[in-house]
mmCIF file of C-alpha atoms and ligand atoms in Angstrom:
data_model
loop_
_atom_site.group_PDB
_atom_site.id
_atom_site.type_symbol
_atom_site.label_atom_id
_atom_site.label_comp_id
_atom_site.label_asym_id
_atom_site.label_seq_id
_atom_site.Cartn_x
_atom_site.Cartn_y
_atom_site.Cartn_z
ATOM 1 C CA UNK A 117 0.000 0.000 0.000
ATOM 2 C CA UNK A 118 1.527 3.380 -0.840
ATOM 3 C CA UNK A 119 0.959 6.964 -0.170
ATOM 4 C CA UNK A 120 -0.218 8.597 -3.125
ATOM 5 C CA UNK A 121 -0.755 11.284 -1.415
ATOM 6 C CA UNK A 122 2.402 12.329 -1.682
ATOM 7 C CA UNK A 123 3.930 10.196 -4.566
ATOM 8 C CA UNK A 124 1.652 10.449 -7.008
ATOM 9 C CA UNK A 125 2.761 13.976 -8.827
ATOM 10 C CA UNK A 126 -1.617 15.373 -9.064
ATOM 11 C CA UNK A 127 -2.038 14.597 -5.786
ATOM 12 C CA UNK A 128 1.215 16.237 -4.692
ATOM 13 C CA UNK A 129 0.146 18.898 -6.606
ATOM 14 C CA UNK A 130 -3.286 19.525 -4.748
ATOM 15 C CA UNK A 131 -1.268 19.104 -1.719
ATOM 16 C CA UNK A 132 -0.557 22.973 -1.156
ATOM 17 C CA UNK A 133 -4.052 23.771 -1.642
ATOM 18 C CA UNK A 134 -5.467 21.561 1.129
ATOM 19 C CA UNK A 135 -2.474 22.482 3.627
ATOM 20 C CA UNK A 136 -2.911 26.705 2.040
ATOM 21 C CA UNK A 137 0.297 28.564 3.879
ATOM 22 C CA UNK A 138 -2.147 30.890 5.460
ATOM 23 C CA UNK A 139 -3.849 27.939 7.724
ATOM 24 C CA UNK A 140 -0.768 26.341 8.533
ATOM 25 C CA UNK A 141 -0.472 27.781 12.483
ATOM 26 C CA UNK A 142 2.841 25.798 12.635
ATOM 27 C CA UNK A 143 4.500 27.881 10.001
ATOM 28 C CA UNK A 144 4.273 31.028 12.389
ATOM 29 C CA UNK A 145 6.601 28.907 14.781
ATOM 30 C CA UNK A 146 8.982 27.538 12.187
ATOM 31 C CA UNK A 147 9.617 30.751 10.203
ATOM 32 C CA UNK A 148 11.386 32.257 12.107
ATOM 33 C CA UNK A 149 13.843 29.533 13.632
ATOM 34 C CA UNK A 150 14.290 28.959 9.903
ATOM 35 C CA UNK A 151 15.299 33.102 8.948
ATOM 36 C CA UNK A 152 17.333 33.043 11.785
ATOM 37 C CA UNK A 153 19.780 29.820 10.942
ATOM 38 C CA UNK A 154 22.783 30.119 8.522
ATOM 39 C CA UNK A 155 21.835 26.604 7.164
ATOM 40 C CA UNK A 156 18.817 25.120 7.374
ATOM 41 C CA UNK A 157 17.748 21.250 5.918
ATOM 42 C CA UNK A 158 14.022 20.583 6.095
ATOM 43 C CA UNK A 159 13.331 16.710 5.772
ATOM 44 C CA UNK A 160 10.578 15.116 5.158
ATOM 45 C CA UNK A 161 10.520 19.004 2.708
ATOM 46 C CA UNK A 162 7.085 17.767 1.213
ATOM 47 C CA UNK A 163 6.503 20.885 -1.640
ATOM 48 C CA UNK A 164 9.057 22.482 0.189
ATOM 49 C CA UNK A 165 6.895 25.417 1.021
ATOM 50 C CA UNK A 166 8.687 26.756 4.232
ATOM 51 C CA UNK A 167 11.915 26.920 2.681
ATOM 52 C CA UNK A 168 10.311 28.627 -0.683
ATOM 53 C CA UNK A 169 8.444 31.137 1.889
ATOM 54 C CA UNK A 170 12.077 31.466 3.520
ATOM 55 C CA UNK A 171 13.671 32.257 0.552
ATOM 56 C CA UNK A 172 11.192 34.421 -0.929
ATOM 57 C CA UNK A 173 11.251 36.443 2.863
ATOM 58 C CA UNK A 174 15.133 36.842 2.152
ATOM 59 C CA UNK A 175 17.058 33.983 3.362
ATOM 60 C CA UNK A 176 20.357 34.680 1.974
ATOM 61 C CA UNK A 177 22.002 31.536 3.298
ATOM 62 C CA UNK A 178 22.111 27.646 2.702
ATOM 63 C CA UNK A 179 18.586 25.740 2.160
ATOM 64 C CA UNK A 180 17.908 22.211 1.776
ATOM 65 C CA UNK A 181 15.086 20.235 1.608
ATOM 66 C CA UNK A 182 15.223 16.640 1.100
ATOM 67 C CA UNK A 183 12.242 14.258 0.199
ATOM 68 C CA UNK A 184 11.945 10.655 -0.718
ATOM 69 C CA UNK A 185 8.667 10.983 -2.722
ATOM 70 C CA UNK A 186 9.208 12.814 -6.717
ATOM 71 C CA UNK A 187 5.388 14.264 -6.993
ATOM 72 C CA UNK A 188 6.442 16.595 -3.626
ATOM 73 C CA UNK A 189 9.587 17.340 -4.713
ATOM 74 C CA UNK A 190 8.549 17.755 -8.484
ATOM 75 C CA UNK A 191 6.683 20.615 -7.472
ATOM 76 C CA UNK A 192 9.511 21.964 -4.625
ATOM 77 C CA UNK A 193 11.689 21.997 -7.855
ATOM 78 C CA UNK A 194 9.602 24.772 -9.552
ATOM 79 C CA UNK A 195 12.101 27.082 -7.182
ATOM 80 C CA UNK A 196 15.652 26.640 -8.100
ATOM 81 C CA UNK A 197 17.849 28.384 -6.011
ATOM 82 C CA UNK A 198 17.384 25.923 -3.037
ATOM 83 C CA UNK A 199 18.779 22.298 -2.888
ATOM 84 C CA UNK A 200 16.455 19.630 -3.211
ATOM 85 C CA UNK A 201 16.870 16.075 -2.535
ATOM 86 C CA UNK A 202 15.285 13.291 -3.784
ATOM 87 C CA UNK A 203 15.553 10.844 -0.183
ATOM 88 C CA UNK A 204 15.594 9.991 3.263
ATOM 89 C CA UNK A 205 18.195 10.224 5.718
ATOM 90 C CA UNK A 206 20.226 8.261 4.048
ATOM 91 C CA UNK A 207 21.092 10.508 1.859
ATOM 92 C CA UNK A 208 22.218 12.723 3.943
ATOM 93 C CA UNK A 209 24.877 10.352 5.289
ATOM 94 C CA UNK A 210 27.993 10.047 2.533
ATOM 95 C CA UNK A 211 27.502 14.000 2.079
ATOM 96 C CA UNK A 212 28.746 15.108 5.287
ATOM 97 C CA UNK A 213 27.042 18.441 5.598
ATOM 98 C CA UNK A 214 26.622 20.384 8.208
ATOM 99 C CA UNK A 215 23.208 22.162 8.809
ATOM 100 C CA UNK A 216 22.689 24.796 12.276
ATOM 101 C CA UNK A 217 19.080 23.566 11.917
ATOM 102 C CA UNK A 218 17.000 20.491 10.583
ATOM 103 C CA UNK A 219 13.351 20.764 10.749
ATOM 104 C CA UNK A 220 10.657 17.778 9.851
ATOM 105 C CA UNK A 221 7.176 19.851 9.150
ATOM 106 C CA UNK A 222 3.993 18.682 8.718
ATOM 107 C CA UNK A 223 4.292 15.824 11.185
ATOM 108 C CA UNK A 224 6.913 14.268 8.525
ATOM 109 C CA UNK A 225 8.455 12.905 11.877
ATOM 110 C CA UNK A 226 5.261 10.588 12.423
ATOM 111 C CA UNK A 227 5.856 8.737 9.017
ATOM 112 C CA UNK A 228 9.192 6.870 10.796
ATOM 113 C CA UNK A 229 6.781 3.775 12.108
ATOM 114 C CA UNK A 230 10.066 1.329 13.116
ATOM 115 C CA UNK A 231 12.271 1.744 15.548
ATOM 116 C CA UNK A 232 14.974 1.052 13.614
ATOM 117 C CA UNK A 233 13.824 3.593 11.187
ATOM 118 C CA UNK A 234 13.693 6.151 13.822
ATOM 119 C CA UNK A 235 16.994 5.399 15.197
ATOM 120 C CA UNK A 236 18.813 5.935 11.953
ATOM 121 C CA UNK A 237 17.243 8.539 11.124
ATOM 122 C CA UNK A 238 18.091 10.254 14.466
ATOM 123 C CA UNK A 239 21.563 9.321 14.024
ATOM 124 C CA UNK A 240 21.862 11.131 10.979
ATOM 125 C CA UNK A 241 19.928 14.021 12.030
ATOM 126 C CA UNK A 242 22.425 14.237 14.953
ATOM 127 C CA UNK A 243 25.465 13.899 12.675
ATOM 128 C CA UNK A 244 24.226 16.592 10.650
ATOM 129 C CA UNK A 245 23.924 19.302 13.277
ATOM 130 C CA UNK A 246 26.494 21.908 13.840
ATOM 131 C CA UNK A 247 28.100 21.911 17.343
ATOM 132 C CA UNK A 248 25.290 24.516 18.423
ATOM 133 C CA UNK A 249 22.477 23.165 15.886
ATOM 134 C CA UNK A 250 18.957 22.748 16.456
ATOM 135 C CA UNK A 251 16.763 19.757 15.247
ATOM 136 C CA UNK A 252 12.969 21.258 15.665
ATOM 137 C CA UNK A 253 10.251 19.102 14.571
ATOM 138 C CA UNK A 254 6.439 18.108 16.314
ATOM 139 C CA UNK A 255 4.407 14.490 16.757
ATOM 140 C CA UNK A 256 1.010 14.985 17.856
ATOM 141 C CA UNK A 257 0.315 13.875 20.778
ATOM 142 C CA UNK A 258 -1.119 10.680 21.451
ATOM 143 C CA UNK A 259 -2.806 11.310 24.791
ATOM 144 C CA UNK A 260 -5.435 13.761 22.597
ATOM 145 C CA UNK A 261 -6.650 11.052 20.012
ATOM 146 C CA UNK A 262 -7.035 13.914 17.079
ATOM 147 C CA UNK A 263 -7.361 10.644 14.871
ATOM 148 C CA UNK A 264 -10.834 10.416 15.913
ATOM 149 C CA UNK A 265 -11.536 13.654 14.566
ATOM 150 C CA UNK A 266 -9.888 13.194 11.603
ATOM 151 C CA UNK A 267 -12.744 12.860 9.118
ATOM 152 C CA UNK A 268 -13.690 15.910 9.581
ATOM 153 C CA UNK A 269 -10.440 17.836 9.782
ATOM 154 C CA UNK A 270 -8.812 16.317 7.112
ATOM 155 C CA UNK A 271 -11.950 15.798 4.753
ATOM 156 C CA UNK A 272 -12.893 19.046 2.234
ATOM 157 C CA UNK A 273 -12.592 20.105 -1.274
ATOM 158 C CA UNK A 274 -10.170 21.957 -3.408
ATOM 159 C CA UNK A 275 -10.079 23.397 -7.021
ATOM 160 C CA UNK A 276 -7.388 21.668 -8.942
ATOM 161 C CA UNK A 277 -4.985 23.549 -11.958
ATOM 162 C CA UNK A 278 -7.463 22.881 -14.481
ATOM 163 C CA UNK A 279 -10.446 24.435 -12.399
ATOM 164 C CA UNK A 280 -12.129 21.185 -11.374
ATOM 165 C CA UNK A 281 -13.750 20.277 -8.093
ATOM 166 C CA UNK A 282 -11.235 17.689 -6.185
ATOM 167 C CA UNK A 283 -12.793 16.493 -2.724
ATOM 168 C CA UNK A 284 -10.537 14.405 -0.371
ATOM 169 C CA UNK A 285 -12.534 11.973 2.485
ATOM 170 C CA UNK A 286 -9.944 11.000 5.477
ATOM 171 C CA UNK A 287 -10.698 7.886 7.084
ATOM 172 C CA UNK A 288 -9.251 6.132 9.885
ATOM 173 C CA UNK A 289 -9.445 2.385 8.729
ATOM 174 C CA UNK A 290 -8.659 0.894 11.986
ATOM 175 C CA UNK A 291 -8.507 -0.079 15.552
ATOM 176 C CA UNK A 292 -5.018 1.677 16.622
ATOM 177 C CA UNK A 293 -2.677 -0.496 16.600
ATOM 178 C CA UNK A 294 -0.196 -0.029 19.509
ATOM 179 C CA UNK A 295 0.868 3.051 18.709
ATOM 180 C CA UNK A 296 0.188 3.128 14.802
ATOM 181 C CA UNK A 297 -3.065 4.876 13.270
ATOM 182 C CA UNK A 298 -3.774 4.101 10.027
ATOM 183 C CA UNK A 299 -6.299 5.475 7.540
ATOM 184 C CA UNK A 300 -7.387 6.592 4.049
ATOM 185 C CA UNK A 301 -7.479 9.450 2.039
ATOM 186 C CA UNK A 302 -10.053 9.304 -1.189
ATOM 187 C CA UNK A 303 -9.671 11.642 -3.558
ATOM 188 C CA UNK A 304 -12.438 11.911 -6.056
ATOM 189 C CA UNK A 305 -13.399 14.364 -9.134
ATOM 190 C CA UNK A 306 -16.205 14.333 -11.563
ATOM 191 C CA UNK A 307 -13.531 15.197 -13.467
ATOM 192 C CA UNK A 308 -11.453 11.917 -12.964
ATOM 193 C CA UNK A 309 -12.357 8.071 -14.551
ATOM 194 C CA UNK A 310 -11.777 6.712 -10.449
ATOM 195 C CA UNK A 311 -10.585 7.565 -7.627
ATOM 196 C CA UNK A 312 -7.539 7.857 -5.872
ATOM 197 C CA UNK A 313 -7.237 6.164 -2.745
ATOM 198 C CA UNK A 314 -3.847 6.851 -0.696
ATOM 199 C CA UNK A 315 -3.007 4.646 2.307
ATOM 200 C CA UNK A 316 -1.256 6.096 5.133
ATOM 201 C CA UNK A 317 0.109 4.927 8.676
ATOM 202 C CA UNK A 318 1.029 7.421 11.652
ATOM 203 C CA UNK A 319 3.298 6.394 14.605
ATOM 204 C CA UNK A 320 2.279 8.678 17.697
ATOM 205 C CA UNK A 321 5.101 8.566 20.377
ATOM 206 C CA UNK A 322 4.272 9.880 23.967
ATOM 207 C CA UNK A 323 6.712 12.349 25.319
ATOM 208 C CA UNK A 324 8.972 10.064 27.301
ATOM 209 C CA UNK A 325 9.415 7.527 24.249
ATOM 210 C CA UNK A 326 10.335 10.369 22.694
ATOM 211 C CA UNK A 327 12.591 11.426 24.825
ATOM 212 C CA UNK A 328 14.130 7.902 25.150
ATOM 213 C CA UNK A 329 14.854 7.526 21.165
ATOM 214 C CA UNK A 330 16.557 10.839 21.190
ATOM 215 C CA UNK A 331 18.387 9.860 23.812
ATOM 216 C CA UNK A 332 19.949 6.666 21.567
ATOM 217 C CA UNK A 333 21.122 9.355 19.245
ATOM 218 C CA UNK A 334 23.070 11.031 21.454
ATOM 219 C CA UNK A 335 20.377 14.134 21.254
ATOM 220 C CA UNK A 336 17.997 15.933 24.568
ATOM 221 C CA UNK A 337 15.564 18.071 24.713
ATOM 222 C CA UNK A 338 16.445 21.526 24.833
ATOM 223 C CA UNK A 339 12.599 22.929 24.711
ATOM 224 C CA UNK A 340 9.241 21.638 24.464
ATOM 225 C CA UNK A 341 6.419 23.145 23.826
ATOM 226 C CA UNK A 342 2.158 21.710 23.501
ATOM 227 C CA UNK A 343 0.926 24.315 20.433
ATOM 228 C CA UNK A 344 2.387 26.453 18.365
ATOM 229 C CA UNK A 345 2.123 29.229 20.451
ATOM 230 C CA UNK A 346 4.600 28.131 22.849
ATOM 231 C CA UNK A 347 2.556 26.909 25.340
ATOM 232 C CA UNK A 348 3.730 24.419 27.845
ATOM 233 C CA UNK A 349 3.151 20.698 26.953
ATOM 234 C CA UNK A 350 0.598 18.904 29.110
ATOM 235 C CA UNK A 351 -1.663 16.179 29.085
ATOM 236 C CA UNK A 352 -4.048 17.813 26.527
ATOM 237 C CA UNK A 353 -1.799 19.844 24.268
ATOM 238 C CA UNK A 354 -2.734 18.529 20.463
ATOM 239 C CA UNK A 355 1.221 18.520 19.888
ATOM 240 C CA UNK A 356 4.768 17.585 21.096
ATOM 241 C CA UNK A 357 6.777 20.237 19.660
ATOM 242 C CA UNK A 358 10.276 19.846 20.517
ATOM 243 C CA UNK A 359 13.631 21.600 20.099
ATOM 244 C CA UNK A 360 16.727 19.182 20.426
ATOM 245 C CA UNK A 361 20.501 19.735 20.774
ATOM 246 C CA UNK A 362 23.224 17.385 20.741
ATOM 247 C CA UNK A 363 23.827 16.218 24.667
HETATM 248 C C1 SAM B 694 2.696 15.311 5.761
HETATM 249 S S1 SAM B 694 4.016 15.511 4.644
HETATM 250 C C2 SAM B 694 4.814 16.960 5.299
HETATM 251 C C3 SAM B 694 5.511 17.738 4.238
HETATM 252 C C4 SAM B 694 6.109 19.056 4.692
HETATM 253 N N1 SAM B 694 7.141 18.862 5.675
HETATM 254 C C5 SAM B 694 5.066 19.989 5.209
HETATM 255 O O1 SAM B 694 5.198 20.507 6.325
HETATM 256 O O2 SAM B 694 4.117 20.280 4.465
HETATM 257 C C6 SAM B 694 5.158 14.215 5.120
HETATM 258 C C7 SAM B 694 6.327 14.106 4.184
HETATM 259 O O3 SAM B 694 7.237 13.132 4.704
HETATM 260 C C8 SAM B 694 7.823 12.481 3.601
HETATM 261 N N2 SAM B 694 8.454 11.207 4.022
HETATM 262 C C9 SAM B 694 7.976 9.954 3.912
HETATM 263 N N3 SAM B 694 8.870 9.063 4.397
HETATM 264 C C10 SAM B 694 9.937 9.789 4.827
HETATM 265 C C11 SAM B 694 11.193 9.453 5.425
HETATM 266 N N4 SAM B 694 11.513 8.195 5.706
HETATM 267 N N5 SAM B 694 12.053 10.445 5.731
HETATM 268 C C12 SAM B 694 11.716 11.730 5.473
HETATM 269 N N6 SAM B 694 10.546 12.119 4.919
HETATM 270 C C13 SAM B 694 9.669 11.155 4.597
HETATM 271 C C14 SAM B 694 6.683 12.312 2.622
HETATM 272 O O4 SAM B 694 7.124 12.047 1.311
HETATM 273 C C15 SAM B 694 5.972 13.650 2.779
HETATM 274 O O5 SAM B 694 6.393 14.588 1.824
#
């Protein structure tokens, strides 16, 4: 099962028009982490819309966003003065860069189900950092369920390039499993022959798991935070926003 969502090149495409910049609270918070950092990567880049944003607010310095599915980073390429990668992690790992900030948007973080998958991609974030870098990224947290809302957050409509009516149904197609949430988007269109039906799975780690895996990669906590505006995490906070340094 694969998510179309984000490798199939229309839906990719439609993808900045259900997440518009202007709704996307978490962009507030990142912004500005992002103007102020010499070198930024953002993995996990998506369309690469914070570091287009970044660059079109004046970033001067180094931007890279790296991506392992070609419909998100087809369109991230339509801006050519920032690097864009077509990967995960591992990509990162013969190049030896240095970044003073890595950011995973978008709960791109979530998408890392395995553990060993998290670890190794941890270990290369960590490698990546500058002495005094910054790896900022959020998981949502798992104590609030927001899956079970889901079909109505993450259902709507949107106009696609050719002026048609897309609509996009989100449905959670499971029990959770552990700590793995898995559900459907459909995308349909009088406009299309069928739908398209993407299949996605979310891993939602608590705060102290997260913590824990960090920890393997030789990374803490610096700062967390439960929204975007900067609130303390608790118990009920929707995220798990968290700003890590090397230990
Ligand atoms: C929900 S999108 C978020 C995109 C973007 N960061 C944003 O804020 O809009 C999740 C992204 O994670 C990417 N992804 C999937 N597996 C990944 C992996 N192993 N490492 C990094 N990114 C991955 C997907 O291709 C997708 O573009």
């Amino acid at each position: 099962m694969v998510d179309k969502v984000f490798t199939d090149t229309r839906l990719a495409a439609l993808y900045d028009s259900f997440s518009p910049e202007g709704a996307r609270d978490d962009f507030r918070f990142y912004l500005p982490l992002v103007m102020a950092a010499p070198s930024v990567l953002d993995l996990g880049c998506g369309t690469g819309a914070l570091l287009r944003r970044a660059r079109a607010d004046g970033h001067g310095g180094r931007l890279c966003g790296v991506d392992p599915a070609p419909g998100m980073l087809e369109v991230a390429r339509a801006q050519e003065d920032i690097e864009w990668v077509l990967g995960d992690a591992s990509s990162l790992c013969s190049r030896g860069d240095r970044f003073d900030l890595v950011v995973m948007t978008g709960h791109a973080f979530q998408v890392l189900l395995g553990d060993d998958e998290l670890r190794s991609t941890l270990a290369v974030i960590a490698a990546t950092l500058t002495d005094t870098g910054r790896f900022v990224f959020e998981t949502r947290n798992p104590l609030v369920r927001e899956w079970e809302t889901w079909h109505q957050r993450y259902s709507g409509e949107v106009l696609d390039e050719t002026g048609a009516v897309v609509r996009c149904v989100c449905h959670v197609t499971g029990p959770v499993d552990g700590d793995l949430v898995s559900f459907t988007h459909t995308f349909t269109s009088d406009q299309w022959t069928e739908p398209e039906i993407s299949y996605s799975k979310l891993r939602f780690l608590d705060a102290p798991t997260l913590a824990a895996f960090l920890s393997t990669a030789g990374l803490v906590v610096a700062e967390q935070f439960g929204d975007w505006d900067r609130s303390p995490l608790t118990a009920t906070s929707p995220e798990i926003i968290t700003v890590a340094c090397r230990a």
